[in-house]
mmCIF file of C-alpha atoms and ligand atoms in Angstrom:
data_model
loop_
_atom_site.group_PDB
_atom_site.id
_atom_site.type_symbol
_atom_site.label_atom_id
_atom_site.label_comp_id
_atom_site.label_asym_id
_atom_site.label_seq_id
_atom_site.Cartn_x
_atom_site.Cartn_y
_atom_site.Cartn_z
ATOM 1 C CA MET A 1 16.864 -10.461 -11.122
ATOM 2 C CA ALA A 2 14.356 -12.471 -13.191
ATOM 3 C CA ILE A 3 13.694 -9.691 -15.721
ATOM 4 C CA SER A 4 15.291 -6.425 -16.744
ATOM 5 C CA LEU A 5 13.292 -3.238 -17.233
ATOM 6 C CA LYS A 6 14.002 -0.457 -19.708
ATOM 7 C CA LYS A 7 12.049 2.481 -18.337
ATOM 8 C CA MET A 8 10.515 5.082 -20.597
ATOM 9 C CA GLY A 9 9.761 7.809 -18.088
ATOM 10 C CA GLU A 10 9.722 7.199 -14.351
ATOM 11 C CA THR A 11 6.493 5.323 -13.830
ATOM 12 C CA PHE A 12 4.342 5.228 -16.968
ATOM 13 C CA VAL A 13 5.888 2.784 -19.462
ATOM 14 C CA ALA A 14 8.593 0.120 -19.166
ATOM 15 C CA GLU A 15 9.921 -2.429 -21.622
ATOM 16 C CA VAL A 16 10.447 -5.864 -20.080
ATOM 17 C CA GLU A 17 13.546 -7.606 -21.392
ATOM 18 C CA GLY A 18 14.809 -11.148 -20.900
ATOM 19 C CA VAL A 19 11.441 -12.925 -21.012
ATOM 20 C CA ASP A 20 10.245 -15.460 -23.604
ATOM 21 C CA LEU A 21 6.568 -16.256 -23.166
ATOM 22 C CA SER A 22 6.717 -19.089 -25.728
ATOM 23 C CA GLY A 23 8.493 -21.255 -23.138
ATOM 24 C CA PRO A 24 7.843 -21.970 -19.473
ATOM 25 C CA VAL A 25 7.930 -18.866 -17.277
ATOM 26 C CA ASN A 26 8.955 -19.560 -13.703
ATOM 27 C CA ALA A 27 7.196 -18.171 -10.641
ATOM 28 C CA GLU A 28 10.001 -15.717 -9.853
ATOM 29 C CA THR A 29 9.763 -14.181 -13.342
ATOM 30 C CA MET A 30 5.966 -13.959 -13.162
ATOM 31 C CA ALA A 31 6.182 -12.244 -9.784
ATOM 32 C CA ALA A 32 8.687 -9.752 -11.216
ATOM 33 C CA ILE A 33 6.407 -8.998 -14.187
ATOM 34 C CA ARG A 34 3.434 -8.545 -11.865
ATOM 35 C CA GLN A 35 5.397 -6.162 -9.674
ATOM 36 C CA ALA A 36 6.603 -4.246 -12.736
ATOM 37 C CA TRP A 37 2.972 -3.903 -13.877
ATOM 38 C CA TRP A 38 1.994 -2.442 -10.537
ATOM 39 C CA ASP A 39 4.880 0.015 -10.771
ATOM 40 C CA HIS A 40 4.174 1.010 -14.415
ATOM 41 C CA SER A 41 0.784 1.363 -16.057
ATOM 42 C CA ILE A 42 2.143 -0.020 -19.336
ATOM 43 C CA LEU A 43 4.543 -2.875 -20.020
ATOM 44 C CA VAL A 44 5.964 -3.665 -23.459
ATOM 45 C CA LEU A 45 7.421 -7.099 -24.302
ATOM 46 C CA ARG A 46 8.980 -7.357 -27.771
ATOM 47 C CA GLY A 47 9.476 -10.421 -29.954
ATOM 48 C CA GLN A 48 6.886 -12.722 -28.337
ATOM 49 C CA ASN A 49 6.058 -15.366 -30.946
ATOM 50 C CA ILE A 50 3.330 -17.057 -28.901
ATOM 51 C CA SER A 51 0.255 -19.165 -29.626
ATOM 52 C CA GLU A 52 -3.256 -18.202 -28.633
ATOM 53 C CA ALA A 53 -3.117 -20.717 -25.770
ATOM 54 C CA GLN A 54 0.155 -19.190 -24.498
ATOM 55 C CA HIS A 55 -1.361 -15.698 -24.686
ATOM 56 C CA ILE A 56 -4.335 -16.895 -22.616
ATOM 57 C CA ASP A 57 -2.146 -18.768 -20.096
ATOM 58 C CA PHE A 58 0.061 -15.723 -19.574
ATOM 59 C CA SER A 59 -2.986 -13.462 -19.144
ATOM 60 C CA ARG A 60 -4.538 -15.812 -16.568
ATOM 61 C CA HIS A 61 -1.584 -15.222 -14.248
ATOM 62 C CA PHE A 62 -3.131 -11.823 -13.549
ATOM 63 C CA GLY A 63 -6.721 -12.923 -12.993
ATOM 64 C CA ASP A 64 -9.814 -14.345 -14.649
ATOM 65 C CA LEU A 65 -10.485 -13.267 -18.219
ATOM 66 C CA GLN A 66 -13.466 -11.278 -19.373
ATOM 67 C CA ASP A 67 -15.156 -11.853 -22.748
ATOM 68 C CA HIS A 68 -16.207 -8.899 -24.857
ATOM 69 C CA THR A 69 -19.938 -8.241 -25.022
ATOM 70 C CA VAL A 70 -19.972 -8.522 -28.862
ATOM 71 C CA LYS A 71 -19.475 -12.258 -29.496
ATOM 72 C CA ASP A 72 -18.840 -11.799 -33.278
ATOM 73 C CA TRP A 73 -15.310 -10.576 -32.503
ATOM 74 C CA LEU A 74 -14.285 -13.467 -30.239
ATOM 75 C CA LEU A 75 -11.990 -16.146 -31.683
ATOM 76 C CA PRO A 76 -14.246 -19.249 -31.993
ATOM 77 C CA ALA A 77 -11.482 -21.629 -30.883
ATOM 78 C CA HIS A 78 -10.481 -19.361 -27.971
ATOM 79 C CA PRO A 79 -13.332 -17.001 -27.031
ATOM 80 C CA GLU A 80 -11.093 -15.423 -24.367
ATOM 81 C CA ILE A 81 -9.414 -13.628 -27.298
ATOM 82 C CA LEU A 82 -10.925 -10.567 -28.954
ATOM 83 C CA VAL A 83 -9.738 -10.280 -32.572
ATOM 84 C CA LEU A 84 -9.139 -6.734 -33.812
ATOM 85 C CA SER A 85 -8.441 -7.312 -37.491
ATOM 86 C CA ASN A 86 -9.378 -5.372 -40.612
ATOM 87 C CA ARG A 87 -9.146 -8.677 -42.534
ATOM 88 C CA GLY A 88 -11.299 -10.709 -40.138
ATOM 89 C CA ARG A 89 -8.898 -13.502 -39.189
ATOM 90 C CA GLY A 90 -9.717 -16.851 -37.556
ATOM 91 C CA GLY A 91 -13.381 -16.839 -38.592
ATOM 92 C CA VAL A 92 -14.038 -13.488 -36.918
ATOM 93 C CA LYS A 93 -15.815 -10.568 -38.595
ATOM 94 C CA PRO A 94 -13.483 -7.778 -39.801
ATOM 95 C CA LEU A 95 -13.238 -4.749 -37.563
ATOM 96 C CA ASP A 96 -11.923 -1.595 -39.197
ATOM 97 C CA ASN A 97 -9.662 -0.155 -36.515
ATOM 98 C CA GLY A 98 -12.067 -0.928 -33.686
ATOM 99 C CA GLY A 99 -10.208 0.989 -30.988
ATOM 100 C CA ALA A 100 -9.660 4.195 -32.974
ATOM 101 C CA TYR A 101 -11.097 6.555 -30.347
ATOM 102 C CA TRP A 102 -9.854 7.408 -26.857
ATOM 103 C CA HIS A 103 -11.186 4.896 -24.363
ATOM 104 C CA SER A 104 -10.430 2.525 -21.513
ATOM 105 C CA ASP A 105 -11.662 -0.993 -22.172
ATOM 106 C CA MET A 106 -15.179 -1.962 -21.158
ATOM 107 C CA THR A 107 -15.692 0.664 -18.455
ATOM 108 C CA TYR A 108 -19.419 0.164 -19.051
ATOM 109 C CA GLU A 109 -19.098 -3.074 -17.038
ATOM 110 C CA GLU A 110 -20.121 -2.955 -13.392
ATOM 111 C CA VAL A 111 -16.552 -3.901 -12.474
ATOM 112 C CA PRO A 112 -14.279 -2.478 -15.189
ATOM 113 C CA PRO A 113 -11.417 -4.741 -16.272
ATOM 114 C CA MET A 114 -8.104 -4.265 -14.470
ATOM 115 C CA GLY A 115 -6.088 -4.595 -17.642
ATOM 116 C CA SER A 116 -5.715 -5.812 -21.203
ATOM 117 C CA ILE A 117 -2.908 -7.681 -22.973
ATOM 118 C CA LEU A 118 -2.594 -6.965 -26.706
ATOM 119 C CA HIS A 119 -0.521 -9.145 -29.043
ATOM 120 C CA GLY A 120 0.334 -7.612 -32.421
ATOM 121 C CA LEU A 121 0.276 -10.403 -35.023
ATOM 122 C CA THR A 122 0.332 -8.496 -38.313
ATOM 123 C CA VAL A 123 1.033 -4.775 -38.198
ATOM 124 C CA PRO A 124 1.084 -2.134 -40.941
ATOM 125 C CA PRO A 125 4.439 -0.585 -41.915
ATOM 126 C CA GLU A 126 3.007 2.879 -41.264
ATOM 127 C CA GLY A 127 0.165 4.103 -39.050
ATOM 128 C CA GLY A 128 -1.896 1.844 -36.797
ATOM 129 C CA ASP A 129 0.073 2.883 -33.684
ATOM 130 C CA THR A 130 -1.585 2.735 -30.292
ATOM 131 C CA LEU A 131 -1.471 5.917 -28.228
ATOM 132 C CA TYR A 132 -1.696 5.597 -24.449
ATOM 133 C CA THR A 133 -2.298 8.411 -21.992
ATOM 134 C CA ASP A 134 -1.315 8.440 -18.330
ATOM 135 C CA MET A 135 -4.447 9.129 -16.280
ATOM 136 C CA TYR A 136 -2.478 9.348 -12.993
ATOM 137 C CA ALA A 137 -0.426 12.198 -14.456
ATOM 138 C CA ALA A 138 -3.519 13.783 -16.011
ATOM 139 C CA TYR A 139 -5.268 13.782 -12.631
ATOM 140 C CA GLU A 140 -2.239 15.147 -10.794
ATOM 141 C CA ALA A 141 -1.877 18.015 -13.300
ATOM 142 C CA LEU A 142 -5.479 19.236 -12.852
ATOM 143 C CA ASP A 143 -5.885 22.573 -11.069
ATOM 144 C CA ASP A 144 -7.216 22.475 -7.492
ATOM 145 C CA GLU A 145 -10.575 23.919 -8.483
ATOM 146 C CA THR A 146 -11.212 21.135 -11.004
ATOM 147 C CA LYS A 147 -10.004 18.488 -8.546
ATOM 148 C CA ALA A 148 -12.517 19.802 -5.993
ATOM 149 C CA LEU A 149 -15.279 19.882 -8.618
ATOM 150 C CA ILE A 150 -14.884 16.202 -9.567
ATOM 151 C CA GLU A 151 -14.002 14.738 -6.152
ATOM 152 C CA GLY A 152 -16.796 12.467 -4.905
ATOM 153 C CA ARG A 153 -18.725 12.705 -8.194
ATOM 154 C CA THR A 154 -19.656 9.798 -10.431
ATOM 155 C CA ALA A 155 -20.072 9.455 -14.188
ATOM 156 C CA ILE A 156 -22.311 7.232 -16.316
ATOM 157 C CA HIS A 157 -20.642 4.769 -18.721
ATOM 158 C CA SER A 158 -22.548 3.174 -21.615
ATOM 159 C CA TYR A 159 -21.757 0.607 -24.289
ATOM 160 C CA HIS A 160 -25.159 1.177 -25.902
ATOM 161 C CA HIS A 161 -24.248 4.802 -26.587
ATOM 162 C CA ARG A 162 -20.889 3.874 -28.191
ATOM 163 C CA TYR A 163 -22.346 1.069 -30.303
ATOM 164 C CA MET A 164 -25.185 3.239 -31.654
ATOM 165 C CA LYS A 165 -22.690 5.956 -32.587
ATOM 166 C CA MET A 166 -20.722 3.393 -34.630
ATOM 167 C CA ALA A 167 -23.935 1.861 -36.085
ATOM 168 C CA GLU A 168 -25.211 5.300 -37.135
ATOM 169 C CA GLY A 169 -21.873 5.888 -38.877
ATOM 170 C CA GLY A 170 -22.382 2.618 -40.808
ATOM 171 C CA LYS A 171 -19.544 0.870 -38.935
ATOM 172 C CA ARG A 172 -21.684 -1.666 -37.061
ATOM 173 C CA PRO A 173 -24.861 -3.619 -37.913
ATOM 174 C CA ALA A 174 -28.027 -2.670 -36.024
ATOM 175 C CA PRO A 175 -27.897 -4.224 -32.536
ATOM 176 C CA THR A 176 -29.972 -7.330 -31.832
ATOM 177 C CA ALA A 177 -32.798 -7.294 -29.281
ATOM 178 C CA LYS A 178 -30.648 -9.587 -27.089
ATOM 179 C CA GLN A 179 -27.733 -7.140 -27.150
ATOM 180 C CA LEU A 180 -29.995 -4.205 -26.333
ATOM 181 C CA ALA A 181 -31.421 -6.102 -23.364
ATOM 182 C CA GLN A 182 -27.893 -6.945 -22.107
ATOM 183 C CA TRP A 183 -26.373 -3.460 -22.296
ATOM 184 C CA ARG A 184 -26.900 -1.659 -19.030
ATOM 185 C CA ASP A 185 -25.351 1.702 -18.218
ATOM 186 C CA THR A 186 -23.094 1.796 -15.143
ATOM 187 C CA GLU A 187 -21.774 4.459 -12.796
ATOM 188 C CA HIS A 188 -18.179 4.917 -11.588
ATOM 189 C CA ALA A 189 -16.275 7.460 -9.516
ATOM 190 C CA ILE A 190 -14.551 10.084 -11.690
ATOM 191 C CA VAL A 191 -11.518 10.030 -9.425
ATOM 192 C CA LEU A 192 -10.364 6.439 -9.035
ATOM 193 C CA LYS A 193 -8.137 5.456 -6.136
ATOM 194 C CA HIS A 194 -5.967 2.636 -7.388
ATOM 195 C CA PRO A 195 -6.324 -0.445 -5.137
ATOM 196 C CA GLU A 196 -2.593 -1.250 -5.272
ATOM 197 C CA SER A 197 -0.741 2.043 -5.549
ATOM 198 C CA GLY A 198 -3.207 4.185 -3.588
ATOM 199 C CA ARG A 199 -2.635 6.918 -6.207
ATOM 200 C CA LYS A 200 -5.539 8.813 -7.716
ATOM 201 C CA ALA A 201 -6.286 8.649 -11.445
ATOM 202 C CA LEU A 202 -8.833 10.380 -13.650
ATOM 203 C CA PHE A 203 -11.410 7.766 -14.660
ATOM 204 C CA VAL A 204 -13.573 9.034 -17.510
ATOM 205 C CA ASN A 205 -13.120 8.236 -21.194
ATOM 206 C CA GLU A 206 -14.531 9.579 -24.415
ATOM 207 C CA GLY A 207 -15.440 6.105 -25.665
ATOM 208 C CA PHE A 208 -17.890 5.110 -22.985
ATOM 209 C CA THR A 209 -18.486 7.931 -20.462
ATOM 210 C CA VAL A 210 -21.663 9.749 -21.389
ATOM 211 C CA SER A 211 -22.477 12.134 -18.525
ATOM 212 C CA ILE A 212 -21.675 13.269 -15.021
ATOM 213 C CA LYS A 213 -24.365 12.304 -12.564
ATOM 214 C CA GLY A 214 -26.326 15.152 -11.021
ATOM 215 C CA MET A 215 -25.031 17.825 -13.432
ATOM 216 C CA GLU A 216 -27.049 19.723 -16.029
ATOM 217 C CA PRO A 217 -26.429 18.152 -19.469
ATOM 218 C CA ALA A 218 -24.650 21.227 -20.883
ATOM 219 C CA GLU A 219 -22.398 21.545 -17.820
ATOM 220 C CA SER A 220 -21.639 17.825 -17.809
ATOM 221 C CA GLU A 221 -20.812 17.835 -21.521
ATOM 222 C CA ALA A 222 -18.539 20.865 -21.179
ATOM 223 C CA LEU A 223 -16.698 19.419 -18.166
ATOM 224 C CA LEU A 224 -16.198 16.028 -19.813
ATOM 225 C CA ALA A 225 -14.910 17.705 -22.989
ATOM 226 C CA ARG A 226 -12.472 19.727 -20.872
ATOM 227 C CA LEU A 227 -11.254 16.632 -18.972
ATOM 228 C CA TYR A 228 -10.757 14.663 -22.221
ATOM 229 C CA ALA A 229 -8.835 17.525 -23.867
ATOM 230 C CA HIS A 230 -6.683 17.868 -20.747
ATOM 231 C CA ALA A 231 -5.933 14.131 -20.567
ATOM 232 C CA VAL A 232 -4.674 13.779 -24.136
ATOM 233 C CA GLN A 233 -2.048 16.528 -24.032
ATOM 234 C CA PRO A 234 1.258 15.369 -25.530
ATOM 235 C CA GLU A 235 3.121 15.333 -22.193
ATOM 236 C CA PHE A 236 0.900 12.485 -20.929
ATOM 237 C CA ILE A 237 1.115 10.312 -24.044
ATOM 238 C CA TYR A 238 3.187 7.291 -25.057
ATOM 239 C CA ALA A 239 2.851 6.240 -28.727
ATOM 240 C CA HIS A 240 3.500 2.545 -29.305
ATOM 241 C CA LYS A 241 4.835 1.806 -32.792
ATOM 242 C CA TRP A 242 4.047 -1.840 -33.347
ATOM 243 C CA ARG A 243 6.393 -4.536 -34.538
ATOM 244 C CA ALA A 244 4.996 -8.022 -35.190
ATOM 245 C CA ASP A 245 4.952 -10.082 -31.992
ATOM 246 C CA ASP A 246 4.982 -7.142 -29.623
ATOM 247 C CA ILE A 247 2.919 -7.499 -26.507
ATOM 248 C CA VAL A 248 1.621 -4.410 -24.748
ATOM 249 C CA MET A 249 -0.176 -4.808 -21.436
ATOM 250 C CA TRP A 250 -1.905 -1.849 -19.799
ATOM 251 C CA ASP A 251 -3.574 -1.069 -16.530
ATOM 252 C CA ASN A 252 -7.041 -0.194 -17.739
ATOM 253 C CA ARG A 253 -7.865 1.873 -14.660
ATOM 254 C CA THR A 254 -5.019 4.340 -15.071
ATOM 255 C CA THR A 255 -4.735 4.748 -18.850
ATOM 256 C CA MET A 256 -6.774 5.508 -21.958
ATOM 257 C CA HIS A 257 -5.758 4.344 -25.414
ATOM 258 C CA CYS A 258 -6.547 5.043 -29.054
ATOM 259 C CA ALA A 259 -5.420 3.331 -32.281
ATOM 260 C CA THR A 260 -4.229 5.700 -35.020
ATOM 261 C CA PRO A 261 -5.386 5.481 -38.674
ATOM 262 C CA TYR A 262 -3.629 3.485 -41.395
ATOM 263 C CA ASP A 263 -4.353 2.476 -44.977
ATOM 264 C CA PHE A 264 -6.945 -0.312 -44.519
ATOM 265 C CA SER A 265 -6.994 -1.379 -48.157
ATOM 266 C CA ALA A 266 -3.206 -1.604 -48.512
ATOM 267 C CA TYR A 267 -2.287 -3.189 -45.177
ATOM 268 C CA GLU A 268 -3.446 -5.819 -42.734
ATOM 269 C CA ARG A 269 -3.554 -5.054 -39.024
ATOM 270 C CA THR A 270 -4.438 -8.022 -36.814
ATOM 271 C CA MET A 271 -4.241 -7.870 -33.037
ATOM 272 C CA HIS A 272 -5.353 -10.341 -30.362
ATOM 273 C CA ARG A 273 -6.519 -8.969 -27.031
ATOM 274 C CA THR A 274 -7.224 -10.646 -23.721
ATOM 275 C CA THR A 275 -8.992 -8.653 -21.020
ATOM 276 C CA ILE A 276 -8.502 -9.288 -17.316
ATOM 277 C CA LYS A 277 -11.384 -8.915 -14.913
ATOM 278 C CA GLY A 278 -11.351 -6.189 -12.303
ATOM 279 C CA LEU A 279 -10.385 -7.009 -8.730
ATOM 280 C CA ALA A 280 -7.924 -9.559 -10.092
ATOM 281 C CA LEU A 281 -4.985 -7.336 -9.201
ATOM 282 C CA SER A 282 -5.969 -7.176 -5.542
ATOM 283 C CA GLN A 283 -6.792 -10.891 -5.505
ATOM 284 C CA ALA A 284 -3.326 -11.550 -6.933
ATOM 285 C CA ALA A 285 -1.789 -9.310 -4.272
ATOM 286 C CA ALA A 286 -3.527 -11.206 -1.511
ATOM 287 C CA ALA A 287 -2.499 -14.613 -2.931
HETATM 288 C C1 LIG B 1 -8.062 -1.744 -28.155
HETATM 289 O O1 LIG B 1 -8.776 -0.738 -28.231
HETATM 290 O O2 LIG B 1 -8.166 -2.520 -27.207
HETATM 291 C C2 LIG B 1 -7.063 -2.048 -29.228
HETATM 292 C C3 LIG B 1 -6.272 -0.875 -29.593
HETATM 293 C C4 LIG B 1 -5.545 -1.092 -30.877
HETATM 294 O O3 LIG B 1 -6.035 -1.804 -31.762
HETATM 295 O O4 LIG B 1 -4.479 -0.495 -31.039
#
């Protein structure tokens, strides 16, 4: 056995033990990690004192990497890395708890990322956890009437909408004309069938989903609010309490996440994230 897994729940979260990503990782170990990721939406690897290049190399085992649309937050030396830091490390603009709302990463892209790999570099002693919710379990727990209502329907996802909300709250500068021209809304099925597991997951998120196609605005808003409230019930949630050099990797299609508040002025919180393009999981499976 190349790795050992400490399961937290049957299928949602597992801690991978016996792996050191700062040294060479053999093919057998990588295959075991990949399989574990398909079996669990979230993997935790503790004590990974790795460089940016090692973070990128590890991430590339799962597919091509996807840059964030806002270039100000990409590490100049390694633009594959998104820097989420309230102190603005590595020449990147500070971001005050950028992921502090329930979302799945970049679902406004035509092909949403398959996953993200977050490395905690400096973490506050209290607060600044990341909450994850299990969107397979949330879907499975819906009543039959709601399942029938959302089956076959699509929802609209928008980065423009999210950015303007933050800009209006004074948390982002006004968007540039170039950004506005780049941001196109996209449409995805509300019930996602996972390409590897074949299981169904609920695929809407408060961060980027703005409406349900073909529904009256009031009805769409009410249904989305109900789905979000359902999905973040405590029984579906794992709260990750960060230690420096933790890595958490999540399947972006079957989870939502949200960073919790902390004292920005007292503490630094600096995280590096890589994001893996969609379809990579099935490409990896075929390889
Ligand atoms: C993210 O939203 O990708 C990062 C979440 C976090 O900072 O905990």
